[in-house]
Structure formats: structure tokens, C-alpha cells
Short mmCIF file of C-alpha atoms and ligand atoms in Angstrom, two decimals:
data_model
loop_
_atom_site.label_atom_id
_atom_site.label_comp_id
_atom_site.label_asym_id
_atom_site.label_seq_id
_atom_site.Cartn_x
_atom_site.Cartn_y
_atom_site.Cartn_z
CA MET A 209 160.50 119.13 16.38
CA PHE A 210 160.34 120.67 19.38
CA LYS A 211 157.02 121.11 20.33
CA LYS A 212 155.21 123.74 23.00
CA SER A 213 154.24 121.63 25.34
CA LEU A 214 152.07 122.60 28.59
CA ARG A 215 154.91 120.99 30.27
CA ILE A 216 157.46 122.88 29.25
CA GLN A 217 155.30 126.41 29.34
CA ILE A 218 155.08 125.88 33.11
CA VAL A 219 158.24 124.78 34.14
CA ALA A 220 159.97 128.37 31.16
CA THR A 221 157.09 130.17 33.23
CA PHE A 222 158.29 128.94 36.98
CA ILE A 223 161.84 130.11 35.81
CA LEU A 224 160.48 133.56 34.72
CA ILE A 225 158.84 133.82 37.72
CA ILE A 226 162.19 132.73 39.91
CA ILE A 227 164.77 134.85 37.88
CA ILE A 228 162.04 137.95 37.67
CA SER A 229 161.78 137.25 41.38
CA LEU A 230 165.43 137.23 42.71
CA PHE A 231 166.39 139.95 40.33
CA LEU A 232 163.27 141.87 42.06
CA SER A 233 164.34 141.04 45.64
CA PHE A 234 167.63 141.40 45.11
CA GLY A 235 167.46 144.68 43.80
CA ILE A 236 164.48 145.76 46.69
CA THR A 237 166.98 144.43 48.73
CA ARG A 238 170.13 146.49 48.91
CA LEU A 239 167.37 149.60 48.93
CA ILE A 240 166.11 148.81 51.90
CA ALA A 241 170.01 147.59 53.79
CA GLU A 242 171.10 151.04 52.07
CA ARG A 243 168.66 153.06 53.92
CA GLU A 244 167.81 151.18 56.73
CA ILE A 245 170.62 149.13 57.76
CA THR A 246 174.54 150.51 58.46
CA PHE A 247 177.37 149.10 59.03
CA ASP A 248 179.29 151.78 60.30
CA GLU A 249 179.30 150.29 64.60
CA PRO A 250 182.13 147.30 63.22
CA PHE A 251 184.03 149.87 61.11
CA LEU A 252 184.76 152.07 64.45
CA THR A 253 185.30 149.38 67.16
CA ILE A 254 187.65 148.03 64.56
CA ALA A 255 189.25 151.78 64.62
CA SER A 256 189.09 152.27 68.52
CA ASP A 257 190.56 148.61 69.51
CA THR A 258 193.44 149.35 66.86
CA ALA A 259 193.94 152.62 69.00
CA ASP A 260 194.28 150.18 72.26
CA LEU A 261 196.18 147.64 70.70
CA LEU A 262 198.73 150.39 69.43
CA ALA A 263 197.69 152.13 72.91
CA VAL A 264 199.26 149.19 74.65
CA ALA A 265 202.31 148.11 72.89
CA GLU A 266 205.50 149.30 73.10
CA PRO A 267 206.37 152.26 70.80
CA ASP A 268 208.69 150.16 68.86
CA ARG A 269 206.57 147.70 68.88
CA ARG A 270 203.28 148.94 66.99
CA ILE A 271 205.08 148.78 63.10
CA GLN A 272 204.47 145.37 64.14
CA VAL A 273 201.09 145.60 65.71
CA LEU A 274 200.19 147.29 61.90
CA TYR A 275 201.56 145.00 60.04
CA ILE A 276 199.92 141.66 61.74
CA LEU A 277 196.13 143.89 60.97
CA SER A 278 196.66 143.74 57.49
CA ARG A 279 197.67 140.96 57.31
CA TYR A 280 193.65 140.91 58.51
CA ASN A 281 192.81 144.39 55.71
CA ILE A 282 192.81 146.68 58.68
CA HIS A 283 195.67 148.92 57.19
CA GLY A 284 196.85 151.53 60.29
CA GLU A 285 198.97 154.91 59.99
CA ILE A 286 199.96 157.03 62.60
CA LEU A 287 200.54 161.22 62.62
CA LYS A 288 201.32 164.18 63.89
CA GLU A 289 199.87 167.13 62.18
CA GLY A 290 201.53 168.06 59.12
CA ASN A 291 202.92 165.02 58.33
CA VAL A 292 202.56 163.52 54.72
CA LEU A 293 198.66 162.53 53.88
CA PRO A 294 197.93 158.13 53.72
CA PHE A 295 195.41 157.00 51.32
CA SER A 296 195.45 159.88 49.44
CA LEU A 297 193.23 161.18 52.06
CA THR A 298 192.84 165.34 51.65
CA GLU A 299 193.64 168.61 54.23
CA GLU A 300 189.69 168.42 54.15
CA GLU A 301 188.99 165.69 54.93
CA THR A 302 191.09 165.02 57.71
CA SER A 303 190.76 168.88 58.70
CA LEU A 304 188.91 167.04 62.35
CA LEU A 305 191.76 164.86 63.34
CA PHE A 306 194.75 167.59 64.61
CA GLN A 307 192.21 170.11 65.79
CA SER A 308 190.05 169.19 68.18
CA ASP A 309 189.85 167.01 71.61
CA ILE A 310 187.93 164.94 70.24
CA THR A 311 188.87 160.84 71.17
CA GLU A 312 186.47 159.01 69.66
CA PRO A 313 186.90 157.51 66.36
CA PHE A 314 185.33 159.31 63.77
CA PHE A 315 185.20 158.40 59.93
CA LEU A 316 186.39 160.90 58.25
CA ASN A 317 184.40 160.74 54.14
CA THR A 318 181.43 159.65 54.30
CA ARG A 319 181.84 157.52 51.93
CA GLU A 320 180.62 154.02 51.42
CA GLY A 321 180.75 151.07 50.79
CA PRO A 322 184.02 148.48 51.65
CA VAL A 323 186.21 150.42 52.26
CA ARG A 324 186.24 153.16 54.71
CA PHE A 325 188.37 155.83 56.66
CA ILE A 326 188.25 156.71 60.50
CA GLY A 327 190.53 158.28 62.52
CA VAL A 328 191.04 157.95 66.35
CA PRO A 329 192.62 161.32 67.53
CA ASN A 330 194.76 161.36 70.56
CA ILE A 331 196.08 157.98 71.00
CA ASP A 332 199.23 158.50 73.30
CA ASP A 333 200.36 161.44 74.38
CA ASN A 334 202.29 162.98 71.80
CA GLY A 335 199.25 163.72 70.46
CA SER A 336 199.81 161.42 67.47
CA SER A 337 196.41 160.40 65.65
CA LEU A 338 196.26 156.94 63.76
CA ILE A 339 194.52 156.41 60.44
CA VAL A 340 193.05 153.25 59.76
CA LYS A 341 191.19 151.99 57.02
CA VAL A 342 189.37 148.95 56.50
CA ASP A 343 188.55 147.15 53.05
CA PHE A 344 186.56 144.83 52.87
CA THR A 345 186.40 144.34 49.55
CA HIS A 346 187.68 140.98 48.74
CA PHE A 347 184.32 139.68 52.15
CA SER A 348 182.26 141.49 50.64
CA LYS A 349 182.62 139.87 47.06
CA VAL A 350 182.82 136.36 49.19
CA LEU A 351 179.42 137.04 50.57
CA GLN A 352 178.25 138.74 46.63
CA ARG A 353 179.62 134.70 45.45
CA ILE A 354 177.92 132.93 48.60
CA LEU A 355 174.75 134.82 47.34
CA LEU A 356 174.89 134.50 43.79
CA ILE A 357 175.86 130.37 43.18
CA SER A 358 172.76 130.29 46.71
CA LEU A 359 170.85 132.05 44.11
CA ILE A 360 171.65 129.84 41.20
CA LEU A 361 171.04 126.91 43.64
CA VAL A 362 168.15 127.85 43.96
CA LEU A 363 166.63 128.25 40.86
CA ALA A 364 168.58 124.93 39.35
CA ILE A 365 167.10 122.60 42.09
CA GLY A 366 163.46 124.76 41.52
CA SER A 367 163.69 123.88 38.29
CA LEU A 368 164.26 120.36 38.89
CA PHE A 369 161.59 120.76 40.88
CA ILE A 370 158.35 121.41 38.95
CA LEU A 371 159.95 119.90 36.26
CA LEU A 372 159.00 117.11 38.91
CA ALA A 373 155.99 118.97 39.85
CA SER A 374 154.55 119.71 36.40
CA ASN A 375 153.81 116.50 35.44
CA TYR A 376 151.98 115.47 37.36
CA ILE A 377 149.72 118.49 36.88
CA VAL A 378 150.01 117.42 32.71
CA LYS A 379 149.83 113.70 33.17
CA PRO A 380 145.82 114.01 33.44
CA VAL A 381 145.48 116.00 30.60
CA ARG A 382 147.69 113.91 28.54
CA LYS A 383 144.88 110.79 30.13
CA LEU A 384 142.32 114.01 29.03
CA THR A 385 144.08 113.93 25.49
CA SER A 386 144.14 110.32 24.56
CA ALA A 387 140.17 109.60 26.24
CA ALA A 388 139.40 112.20 23.92
CA LYS A 389 140.28 110.98 20.72
CA GLU A 390 140.11 107.93 22.35
CA MET A 391 136.46 109.15 22.12
CA ALA A 392 135.93 110.70 19.34
CA THR A 393 137.15 106.97 17.85
CA GLY A 394 133.73 106.64 18.54
CA ASN A 395 133.87 105.05 21.19
CA LEU A 396 131.97 106.56 24.51
CA THR A 397 132.73 104.04 27.03
CA VAL A 398 136.28 106.20 27.91
CA ARG A 399 135.86 107.23 31.43
CA LEU A 400 138.66 108.68 33.16
CA LYS A 401 139.18 108.04 36.94
CA SER A 402 140.13 111.04 39.42
CA LYS A 403 140.45 111.63 42.90
CA LYS A 404 141.50 115.02 42.89
CA ASN A 405 139.36 117.84 44.12
CA ASP A 406 140.23 120.54 42.07
CA GLU A 407 139.58 121.93 38.77
CA LEU A 408 141.23 119.27 36.92
CA GLY A 409 138.71 116.63 39.04
CA GLU A 410 136.32 118.39 37.44
CA LEU A 411 137.76 118.66 34.75
CA ILE A 412 138.13 115.38 34.34
CA TYR A 413 134.27 114.92 36.30
CA SER A 414 132.72 116.38 33.82
CA PHE A 415 134.35 114.65 30.54
CA ASN A 416 133.11 111.42 32.23
CA HIS A 417 129.59 113.12 32.47
CA MET A 418 129.98 114.33 29.09
CA ALA A 419 131.03 111.16 27.70
CA SER A 420 127.67 109.54 29.76
CA GLU A 421 125.21 111.72 28.07
CA LEU A 422 126.98 110.96 24.30
CA GLN A 423 125.86 107.69 25.84
CA LYS A 424 123.10 108.30 26.56
CA THR A 425 122.22 110.31 23.57
CA ASP A 426 123.69 106.87 21.04
CA LYS A 427 121.88 105.03 22.62
CA MET A 428 118.69 106.99 22.94
CA ARG A 429 118.97 107.46 19.38
CA ASP A 430 120.37 103.69 18.74
CA ASP A 431 116.34 102.48 20.50
CA PHE A 432 114.63 105.64 18.05
CA VAL A 433 116.00 104.35 14.76
CA SER A 434 115.02 101.10 15.27
CA ASN A 435 111.50 101.72 17.14
CA VAL A 436 111.01 103.55 13.76
CA SER A 437 112.22 100.71 11.42
CA HIS A 438 109.66 98.55 14.10
CA GLU A 439 106.43 101.00 13.00
CA ILE A 440 107.25 101.15 9.34
CA GLN A 441 107.94 97.55 9.72
CA SER A 442 104.75 96.12 11.12
CA PRO A 443 102.43 98.21 8.91
CA ILE A 444 103.97 97.30 5.36
CA THR A 445 104.46 94.13 6.25
CA SER A 446 100.23 94.18 6.92
CA ILE A 447 99.77 96.13 3.50
CA ARG A 448 102.00 94.18 1.66
CA GLY A 449 100.71 90.68 2.87
CA PHE A 450 97.33 91.60 2.11
CA THR A 451 97.70 92.71 -0.89
CA LYS A 452 99.41 90.17 -2.65
CA ALA A 453 96.21 87.55 -0.92
CA ILE A 454 94.08 89.61 -2.53
CA ARG A 455 96.41 89.79 -6.28
CA ASP A 456 96.70 86.55 -5.88
CA GLY A 457 92.92 85.38 -4.90
CA VAL A 458 93.88 83.77 -1.87
CA ILE A 459 90.78 85.82 -0.41
CA PRO A 460 87.65 85.79 -1.42
CA GLN A 461 85.44 88.59 -3.00
CA GLU A 462 83.02 89.09 -0.35
CA HIS A 463 85.00 89.51 2.22
CA GLN A 464 87.90 91.58 0.05
CA LYS A 465 86.81 95.16 1.54
CA GLU A 466 88.14 94.13 5.07
CA HIS A 467 90.63 93.89 3.99
CA LEU A 468 90.97 96.62 1.76
CA ASP A 469 89.59 98.47 4.86
CA ILE A 470 93.11 96.96 6.85
CA ILE A 471 95.03 98.31 4.49
CA TYR A 472 93.41 101.90 4.59
CA GLU A 473 93.79 102.05 8.41
CA GLU A 474 97.47 100.54 8.45
CA THR A 475 98.41 103.89 5.62
CA LEU A 476 96.39 106.17 7.90
CA ARG A 477 99.17 104.69 11.06
CA LEU A 478 101.81 104.98 8.42
CA SER A 479 100.70 108.94 7.85
CA LYS A 480 100.71 109.46 11.41
CA LEU A 481 104.04 108.39 12.74
CA SER A 482 105.43 110.51 8.83
CA ASP A 483 103.15 113.24 10.62
CA HIS A 484 104.83 113.17 14.39
CA LEU A 485 108.31 112.11 13.14
CA LEU A 486 108.12 115.44 11.27
CA ARG A 487 106.26 117.42 13.90
CA LEU A 488 108.81 115.84 16.53
CA ALA A 489 111.91 116.17 14.22
CA SER A 490 110.33 119.93 13.38
CA LEU A 491 110.06 120.74 17.12
CA ASP A 492 113.63 119.22 18.01
CA SER A 493 115.77 121.42 15.61
CA ASP A 494 116.10 124.68 17.18
CA ASN A 495 113.91 126.29 14.00
CA HIS A 496 110.85 125.19 14.35
CA PRO A 497 108.79 128.85 13.78
CA PHE A 498 107.40 129.46 16.83
CA HIS A 499 104.66 132.06 16.91
CA PRO A 500 103.39 132.78 20.46
CA VAL A 501 100.25 134.81 20.16
CA GLU A 502 97.24 135.86 23.32
CA TYR A 503 93.73 134.56 22.39
CA GLN A 504 91.02 132.81 24.46
CA LEU A 505 92.23 129.39 25.94
CA ASP A 506 88.93 128.24 26.62
CA GLU A 507 87.43 128.70 24.13
CA GLN A 508 90.27 127.09 21.80
CA LEU A 509 89.24 124.36 24.73
CA ARG A 510 85.83 123.72 23.90
CA ARG A 511 86.45 123.69 20.06
CA MET A 512 88.71 120.28 20.79
CA ILE A 513 86.60 119.52 22.81
CA LEU A 514 84.19 119.99 19.68
CA VAL A 515 85.91 118.02 17.75
CA SER A 516 86.23 115.18 19.20
CA GLU A 517 82.48 115.02 20.19
CA PRO A 518 82.51 112.31 17.31
CA LEU A 519 85.09 109.59 19.32
CA TRP A 520 83.52 109.96 22.83
CA LEU A 521 79.75 110.21 21.41
CA GLU A 522 80.77 107.03 20.36
CA LYS A 523 82.39 105.79 23.31
CA ASN A 524 78.98 107.65 24.94
CA ILE A 525 81.68 109.32 26.66
CA ASP A 526 80.29 111.68 29.44
CA VAL A 527 82.04 114.91 28.91
CA GLU A 528 81.69 118.02 31.14
CA LEU A 529 84.15 121.31 31.34
CA HIS A 530 84.47 124.06 33.89
CA LEU A 531 85.99 127.02 31.87
CA LYS A 532 86.22 130.35 32.12
CA PRO A 533 87.44 133.19 30.44
CA CYS A 534 91.62 133.31 30.26
CA LYS A 535 93.16 135.04 27.99
CA VAL A 536 97.52 133.30 26.87
CA LYS A 537 99.87 134.35 24.83
CA VAL A 538 101.11 131.07 23.65
CA ASP A 539 101.60 129.12 20.03
CA GLN A 540 97.98 128.59 19.07
CA ASP A 541 98.23 125.78 16.69
CA LEU A 542 101.32 123.26 18.87
CA PHE A 543 98.86 124.13 21.86
CA GLU A 544 95.94 123.05 19.96
CA GLN A 545 98.39 119.52 19.03
CA VAL A 546 98.78 119.25 23.04
CA TRP A 547 94.93 119.11 23.63
CA GLN A 548 94.22 117.47 21.22
CA ASN A 549 97.04 114.52 21.88
CA LEU A 550 95.50 114.36 25.65
CA ILE A 551 91.75 115.19 24.37
CA THR A 552 92.55 111.92 22.38
CA ASN A 553 94.22 109.98 24.55
CA ALA A 554 92.02 110.65 26.92
CA ILE A 555 89.36 109.08 25.09
CA LYS A 556 91.08 106.88 23.18
CA TYR A 557 92.34 104.66 27.02
CA SER A 558 88.41 104.77 28.48
CA ASP A 559 85.94 102.21 28.48
CA LYS A 560 82.38 102.98 27.75
CA ASN A 561 80.32 105.28 29.84
CA ASP A 562 83.49 106.62 31.39
CA LYS A 563 83.41 109.91 32.17
CA ILE A 564 86.31 112.30 30.60
CA GLU A 565 85.94 115.97 32.71
CA VAL A 566 88.10 119.99 31.36
CA LYS A 567 88.77 121.86 33.73
CA MET A 568 90.15 124.70 34.25
CA GLU A 569 91.61 127.20 37.44
CA ILE A 570 93.87 129.82 37.38
CA VAL A 571 96.74 129.42 40.80
CA ASP A 572 99.81 132.02 41.40
CA GLN A 573 100.04 133.79 38.01
CA LYS A 574 99.49 130.11 36.36
CA VAL A 575 96.07 128.85 34.61
CA GLN A 576 96.30 124.96 35.39
CA VAL A 577 94.50 123.13 33.17
CA GLN A 578 93.41 119.41 34.56
CA ILE A 579 92.32 116.71 31.37
CA LYS A 580 91.02 113.94 33.99
CA ASP A 581 89.42 110.63 33.11
CA THR A 582 88.10 107.54 34.53
CA GLY A 583 89.89 105.19 31.68
CA LYS A 584 92.30 102.70 32.28
CA GLY A 585 94.94 104.65 33.89
CA ILE A 586 99.10 104.25 33.93
CA PRO A 587 100.27 101.58 36.20
CA GLU A 588 102.40 102.89 38.62
CA GLU A 589 105.65 102.41 37.17
CA ASP A 590 104.91 103.55 33.78
CA LEU A 591 104.51 107.01 35.02
CA PRO A 592 108.00 107.83 34.47
CA TYR A 593 107.85 106.98 31.01
CA VAL A 594 105.41 107.96 29.24
CA PHE A 595 106.61 110.81 27.76
CA ASP A 596 109.38 108.84 26.50
CA ARG A 597 109.34 108.35 22.80
CA PHE A 598 107.73 104.93 21.05
CA TYR A 599 107.02 104.60 24.82
CA MET A 600 103.33 102.77 25.10
CA VAL A 601 102.19 100.75 28.26
CA ASP A 602 100.53 98.17 26.84
CA LYS A 603 101.83 98.06 22.93
CA ALA A 604 98.89 95.49 21.78
CA ARG A 605 96.73 97.78 22.79
CA SER A 606 98.21 101.34 21.96
CA ARG A 607 98.80 99.58 18.54
CA SER A 608 94.88 98.28 18.04
CA ARG A 609 93.56 101.60 18.69
CA GLY A 610 96.39 103.64 16.80
CA GLY A 611 98.78 104.74 18.91
CA ASN A 612 101.99 104.86 18.27
CA GLY A 613 103.65 106.55 21.36
CA LEU A 614 105.16 109.75 20.13
CA GLY A 615 101.85 111.84 20.95
CA LEU A 616 102.39 112.76 24.72
CA SER A 617 107.02 112.94 24.11
CA ILE A 618 104.89 115.70 21.64
CA VAL A 619 102.85 117.59 24.27
CA LYS A 620 106.09 116.78 26.33
CA LYS A 621 108.39 118.87 23.37
CA ILE A 622 105.43 121.90 23.11
CA ILE A 623 105.45 122.20 26.50
CA GLU A 624 108.95 122.52 27.43
CA LEU A 625 109.43 125.30 24.92
CA HIS A 626 106.93 126.58 26.08
CA GLY A 627 108.90 126.94 29.54
CA CYS A 628 105.02 125.67 30.59
CA GLN A 629 104.90 122.87 33.12
CA ILE A 630 103.26 119.38 32.77
CA ASN A 631 102.34 117.00 35.39
CA VAL A 632 100.60 113.11 35.23
CA LYS A 633 98.88 111.88 37.80
CA SER A 634 96.83 108.18 37.57
CA GLU A 635 95.81 105.14 39.21
CA GLU A 636 95.57 101.63 37.34
CA GLY A 637 91.68 100.91 36.84
CA LYS A 638 91.19 104.84 38.35
CA GLY A 639 92.04 106.49 35.81
CA SER A 640 94.64 110.00 34.57
CA CYS A 641 95.31 113.33 35.20
CA PHE A 642 97.05 115.47 33.21
CA THR A 643 97.97 118.59 33.96
CA ILE A 644 99.50 121.76 32.36
CA SER A 645 100.62 125.49 34.05
CA ILE A 646 100.95 127.75 31.74
CA PRO A 647 101.69 131.36 32.59
CA LEU A 648 100.00 134.02 32.76
P1 ADP B 94 100.30 107.14 22.03
O1 ADP B 94 100.45 106.87 21.12
O2 ADP B 94 100.59 105.27 22.08
O3 ADP B 94 99.18 107.16 22.32
P2 ADP B 94 101.10 108.83 23.91
O4 ADP B 94 102.81 108.51 23.40
O5 ADP B 94 100.34 109.22 23.82
O6 ADP B 94 101.25 107.38 22.49
O7 ADP B 94 100.81 107.55 25.27
C1 ADP B 94 102.16 106.73 25.87
C2 ADP B 94 101.78 106.15 26.37
O8 ADP B 94 101.06 106.67 27.95
C3 ADP B 94 100.45 105.28 25.79
O9 ADP B 94 100.64 103.85 25.47
C4 ADP B 94 99.30 104.59 27.08
O10 ADP B 94 99.80 103.90 27.08
C5 ADP B 94 99.38 105.51 27.80
N1 ADP B 94 98.40 106.83 28.19
C6 ADP B 94 98.09 107.51 27.78
N2 ADP B 94 97.58 108.81 28.47
C7 ADP B 94 97.00 108.17 28.06
C8 ADP B 94 95.77 107.85 29.57
N3 ADP B 94 95.03 109.10 29.25
N4 ADP B 94 95.41 106.79 29.46
C9 ADP B 94 95.77 106.56 30.02
N5 ADP B 94 96.91 105.87 29.71
C10 ADP B 94 97.73 106.77 29.14
#
């Protein structure tokens, strides 16, 4: 079946444009020619030359001269006043011919076109005048035919070339279509090559970019699923192992409490993991409830430090607060989660007798909150990844401290949702400093 392809559309548009242009240019040329260009001069010259020829010819040879000229569509008639007018001319049209003492040739009527009548008065001493009918109809028809043929040739040759050229334009579009179809089947490795610098080149570049982004997302999703499975699997394995051991009586009564404690810890870990996953999923979906309210940030920070008091007291950590009254307009619950994650991390990754500082500063219409610890710090090579989901610098150590690598990614997500910024500076063995900037 006839398919409305891009190529056919390009060719059809081109032909249509050419035809319209031809008509327009033809019309405009005619209009200009009629107004600006007059072909009077050659007609007058022919008439005057005919008169000259007759003047030098013997009187009885004049008929012969006129006959020869008639073969070139120049028809002359010599007449005197009162003679029958040739070429169905009227008295009125020829009146000037016998009246004046004009010797120059002139047009007998105002008719235009390829047939013209020119009068040449007084061509001899007998007072004869000459009427010349110059008929260029045939010549003009030939000219028109040549013009028409060249226009048709322009159309035909142009169409042929545009048919070939359209292939050059359509080819990348076809390649893109088949690549997109291939991608739809699940092959995200498809890439297209293009040396073009134009819009099509840009389209191909965007397609490749989209493909790599999709591939990255796909990989992230795979990693995420495998991380989640792993994080769920390990507590379940230990719960299953310990319960089976207790059920089979492998563990003596006096040691059972320790194992039950571990089982309890593992269930806590699972519940925290599901909590974090749910929160991330909810933050990822665009319909997470988001209620910015104005509240005292310093009070919120003070409260969060108080809530975590048992944790830092247990490690004998010195907590210093440098807060000043400051109001912000953000989602209070979500920011509570931010401070909670950052403060528990600072405690979690600090040793006994370390120090934690929570500082507030107002710079350039922004409030900057710094949570600084003198804990174990983060190695430089791990710093760019600490906000990635499930990223843990030291997996065994993080897990032993109840971590799952989701805390900072939740923080980052909340910060991004609010259009705020988070920065981290850290030095291994010396401590870390997380800075959050909230616009006022
Ligand atoms: P986790 O639940 O493991 O703490 P996070 O996403 O909160 O997960 O943190 C990611 C990783 O970043 C942690 O595993 C830890 O190695 C590192 N990290 C985060 N905060 C600190 C900190 N204050 N000091 C040192 N390391 C930190």
C-alpha cells in the first residue's frame, strides 16, 4: 500500500514549491516585461531598413525585395494616398502617414504583441509610403516552447535530484526508528553513529544520551533489587538459623537469651530497612505529601540532639551546639528525618570521647547548618558515593552499627525536594562535616 513516507512528503513538497515558484516567477516576469521592457526598437529598425532596401532597389525590383522579406515574416506594402489600405488597417490608423513631413518610421496602432504595423512616410520622391507588418508570432511561439521545455526540465531534473537528496535526509530518521524499535524490545545497548552537526545530528546525540541514561537507570534498578534482596536475606538467614538452633535444642538454655537478642536486633534491622525503603519509594513518587511550614529551626535541632542523648551519652561524646534563633519554611517532618540521620551517623561513626558540633550560620540569605564530628571520617575515594543508595564505606562495620546505606540517600532526596544543598567534607581518621544550606 502507498505509505505516506517522509521521503514522499519531501519530494512532493519540493515539486509543489517548484511549480508554485515557476508560476509566480512566470507571472512576475511577464508583469515586469510588460511594464518595463518595450520591444519597439527592433520593429522600427526593421521598418526603416526595409524602406532603405526599397530605396536602393530598382522600382521594378521592389516587389521581389518585398517577397524575399515576406519569407522572414516582414510584409511590406507600398502605397500612395487614396490607395486601398492593406492588412485591414483603418483610415484613422494610417491618417498620419500622408499628412506630415515625417520621415521617421512610427507605429500605426497601439496594438501590442508579436504582430506590429509600422508606417514609413515618403520613402521616395513620388510621395509613396510604406506599411510594414512584422509578424513575430512564430518566433515568439518558439521562444515560449523553449521556455516551457526548460521549465519542465528544471522540474524533472530537480525532482530527480531531490529524490536522491531526500534519501540522505530520511536515512538517519529510518535508522533512528529502527533503533527505537530495537530499544523497545529491551536492548538498551543500541547507539547510533552520526557525524552531522545539524538538527538530525542533535537528535541522534539526544537519542544516544537517552539510551545511556535508560541503561544507567536499568542498572541502578538491578543493583537496587539485588541490594534490597541482600539486605533482607542476611537478617532472615540469621533469624532462621538461630530459631532453628533454639528449636532443635542445639543452644543450651543459658545461652538462648543472647541468641534471642540477636533475633530481636535482626527484626529491628528488617523493620528499619522496610521503613527506609518505604520512605525512599514515597519520596521518589511525585505525590509525596509535602507541607512546608514556618518554624524555629534552632529549636528543632536542639530537640533532635536531646532525642539522641542516650546514644551520645553512651559513647561519652561531647556535643556542642552553636545555634541562634532562625525561622525556616520547609517540611518539618522531613527535616526532622534529615537531622536525625545526620546526627545518628555522626554518633554511629564516632568513637568514645569524640566530639560533635552542630553549628548554624546565616550567609547570603541562607542558613547553613553544619554537623561536624571528630569520628572515623570517610576516605576521599568514597566521598562521591556516600549519598548513593546502599553505599556503605565499610559494609561489615556499618551493618554492625545498624546501618543499611540508605540514610544519606534519604537525606539527599529530601534536600533536593526542597531545592536546598548538601555538602560533605571529610578526612579519614579526623572526622566529617555535613553542611546543609536552606534558603531563607
Ligand atoms: P548507613 O546506614 O550505613 O549509615 P548512610 O547512607 O547513612 O548509611 O551512610 C553511608 C555511608 O557513609 C556509611 O556507611 C558510612 O560509611 C559513611 N558515613 C556517613 N556518615 C558518616 C560520618 N558522619 N562519619 C563517617 N562516615 C560516615
